[in-house]
Amino acid sequence: MWHKKRVKEIQKKLKEVELAGKTDEVRKLNKDLGELKKQEDHFKKKEEELAKKDRLTPWNVDTLCQPGFEKTIINKGKPNTDESEDEKTKKMMSFMDKHEKEIKKFGMIKDYNASRDYLRDNPHLVREDTASYLTLWCVNLEMQEKQALVEVVSHQTIVMQYILELGKQLNRDPRSCIPGFFERIKTAERQYVEAFEDEIRAFKSRVKARAKEKVEAAIKEADEEERKSRLGPGGLDPVEIIETLPAALKECFETKNVARLQGVLAAMPKEDAIYHMQRCIDAGLWVPDAKAAGLTPASEELKKMNIAVESDSDSEYEAVDEEGEREERGEGDVTEMPLD
């Protein structure tokens, strides 16, 4: 506090001497101000180091044996390098399948004493796989918007993570830490209980973010699958194509008015008519005939509508073989437009 007050005093004095043109005093005050800022940076660095040390101070043997409760930050343990990722995944899935009901029962417990007794009776659940299952369950519950269940399961997830982390920090089997954890969490000072609750809030925030990502990804995937399913014979999306058509032409397809469509196309410049007609064929909005299945050049369709076009005006689409050209062509039709 004194440090900040002194900086303000020097800054105020500096403005005064600058206005008075006292260059010697300006240099001296600037030097003093620089020294104070260096000290301020040094103090801030020390404060950050102390804060970090405080955050990372783990429970130790003394806190398990004597009154007291040191908060801990939950971090992921070091991976077991003796197993491949595939092996670890298989073991985890096997454990989850075998003990799913037991894990879910623990995840629904709302009382510390009941949680302690349940883990004491089922010590095989005290492992990383249980924490992983509970985490995935929380994400799925969040995606289903089951907020009340998210609250309960998130709490139990952090309980499990604390016990596991405690075992790592003490280099002990985490199952032996069950009694000590629950004893301390029930008798702790408020500030340490708040630290535990902060962990739960941070976890729920991460769960919410992950659930949002998964929902967005699922929606995107569903939209892409829907888009692929409605692509026309030429690989174009009818929904996208119809939105880019001239208003009059778009109305013809939406109302399925073939006579009106012929009139609108006849009134267009021939190049534009061929361009839009071919896109409608490629998107499946217009089906020339059953055999051609959308592969007929646009100019052929325009000719059938008695719309005059140059013979080479759509040469880029002249891919129909001679046999197909000799076949009798039926009248086209406007197809159903998926507007949803």
PDB file of N, CA and C in Angstrom, residues 58-70 176-185:
ATOM      1  N   PRO A  58       0.149 -29.755  -0.896  1.00  0.00           N
ATOM      2  CA  PRO A  58      -0.736 -30.916  -0.800  1.00  0.00           C
ATOM      3  C   PRO A  58      -1.026 -31.300   0.637  1.00  0.00           C
ATOM      4  N   TRP A  59      -1.975 -32.225   0.779  1.00  0.00           N
ATOM      5  CA  TRP A  59      -2.123 -32.860   2.075  1.00  0.00           C
ATOM      6  C   TRP A  59      -0.843 -33.643   2.341  1.00  0.00           C
ATOM      7  N   ASN A  60      -0.457 -33.720   3.597  1.00  0.00           N
ATOM      8  CA  ASN A  60       0.703 -34.534   3.945  1.00  0.00           C
ATOM      9  C   ASN A  60       0.340 -35.462   5.095  1.00  0.00           C
ATOM     10  N   VAL A  61       1.307 -36.242   5.529  1.00  0.00           N
ATOM     11  CA  VAL A  61       1.019 -37.222   6.581  1.00  0.00           C
ATOM     12  C   VAL A  61       0.514 -36.539   7.840  1.00  0.00           C
ATOM     13  N   ASP A  62       1.080 -35.368   8.176  1.00  0.00           N
ATOM     14  CA  ASP A  62       0.655 -34.663   9.383  1.00  0.00           C
ATOM     15  C   ASP A  62      -0.816 -34.290   9.319  1.00  0.00           C
ATOM     16  N   THR A  63      -1.270 -33.836   8.160  1.00  0.00           N
ATOM     17  CA  THR A  63      -2.665 -33.398   8.078  1.00  0.00           C
ATOM     18  C   THR A  63      -3.620 -34.574   8.140  1.00  0.00           C
ATOM     19  N   LEU A  64      -3.115 -35.767   7.867  1.00  0.00           N
ATOM     20  CA  LEU A  64      -3.973 -36.939   8.002  1.00  0.00           C
ATOM     21  C   LEU A  64      -4.038 -37.411   9.448  1.00  0.00           C
ATOM     22  N   CYS A  65      -3.032 -37.083  10.208  1.00  0.00           N
ATOM     23  CA  CYS A  65      -2.948 -37.566  11.587  1.00  0.00           C
ATOM     24  C   CYS A  65      -3.311 -36.503  12.613  1.00  0.00           C
ATOM     25  N   GLN A  66      -3.295 -35.234  12.222  1.00  0.00           N
ATOM     26  CA  GLN A  66      -3.570 -34.151  13.146  1.00  0.00           C
ATOM     27  C   GLN A  66      -4.633 -33.237  12.551  1.00  0.00           C
ATOM     28  N   PRO A  67      -5.274 -32.404  13.380  1.00  0.00           N
ATOM     29  CA  PRO A  67      -6.251 -31.463  12.841  1.00  0.00           C
ATOM     30  C   PRO A  67      -5.598 -30.561  11.806  1.00  0.00           C
ATOM     31  N   GLY A  68      -6.317 -30.303  10.754  1.00  0.00           N
ATOM     32  CA  GLY A  68      -5.787 -29.445   9.690  1.00  0.00           C
ATOM     33  C   GLY A  68      -6.204 -29.989   8.347  1.00  0.00           C
ATOM     34  N   PHE A  69      -6.186 -29.116   7.385  1.00  0.00           N
ATOM     35  CA  PHE A  69      -6.673 -29.533   6.064  1.00  0.00           C
ATOM     36  C   PHE A  69      -6.039 -28.639   5.032  1.00  0.00           C
ATOM     37  N   GLU A  70      -5.149 -29.195   4.211  1.00  0.00           N
ATOM     38  CA  GLU A  70      -4.495 -28.406   3.171  1.00  0.00           C
ATOM     39  C   GLU A  70      -5.191 -28.663   1.854  1.00  0.00           C
ATOM     40  N   SER A 176      -5.939 -46.606   1.080  1.00  0.00           N
ATOM     41  CA  SER A 176      -5.609 -46.363   2.487  1.00  0.00           C
ATOM     42  C   SER A 176      -5.907 -44.927   2.895  1.00  0.00           C
ATOM     43  N   CYS A 177      -6.190 -44.066   1.917  1.00  0.00           N
ATOM     44  CA  CYS A 177      -6.459 -42.653   2.206  1.00  0.00           C
ATOM     45  C   CYS A 177      -7.943 -42.361   2.390  1.00  0.00           C
ATOM     46  N   ILE A 178      -8.789 -43.368   2.198  1.00  0.00           N
ATOM     47  CA  ILE A 178     -10.239 -43.142   2.285  1.00  0.00           C
ATOM     48  C   ILE A 178     -10.653 -42.586   3.644  1.00  0.00           C
ATOM     49  N   PRO A 179     -10.289 -43.243   4.779  1.00  0.00           N
ATOM     50  CA  PRO A 179     -10.731 -42.720   6.081  1.00  0.00           C
ATOM     51  C   PRO A 179     -10.209 -41.310   6.345  1.00  0.00           C
ATOM     52  N   GLY A 180      -8.920 -41.084   6.047  1.00  0.00           N
ATOM     53  CA  GLY A 180      -8.331 -39.774   6.310  1.00  0.00           C
ATOM     54  C   GLY A 180      -8.992 -38.664   5.522  1.00  0.00           C
ATOM     55  N   PHE A 181      -9.303 -38.916   4.250  1.00  0.00           N
ATOM     56  CA  PHE A 181      -9.939 -37.882   3.433  1.00  0.00           C
ATOM     57  C   PHE A 181     -11.283 -37.474   4.018  1.00  0.00           C
ATOM     58  N   PHE A 182     -12.137 -38.446   4.307  1.00  0.00           N
ATOM     59  CA  PHE A 182     -13.482 -38.112   4.774  1.00  0.00           C
ATOM     60  C   PHE A 182     -13.460 -37.499   6.168  1.00  0.00           C
ATOM     61  N   GLU A 183     -12.496 -37.880   6.993  1.00  0.00           N
ATOM     62  CA  GLU A 183     -12.381 -37.269   8.319  1.00  0.00           C
ATOM     63  C   GLU A 183     -12.014 -35.804   8.190  1.00  0.00           C
ATOM     64  N   ARG A 184     -11.065 -35.493   7.303  1.00  0.00           N
ATOM     65  CA  ARG A 184     -10.608 -34.112   7.143  1.00  0.00           C
ATOM     66  C   ARG A 184     -11.658 -33.232   6.471  1.00  0.00           C
ATOM     67  N   ILE A 185     -12.357 -33.792   5.476  1.00  0.00           N
ATOM     68  CA  ILE A 185     -13.329 -32.982   4.743  1.00  0.00           C
ATOM     69  C   ILE A 185     -14.499 -32.594   5.641  1.00  0.00           C
TER      70      ILE A 185
END
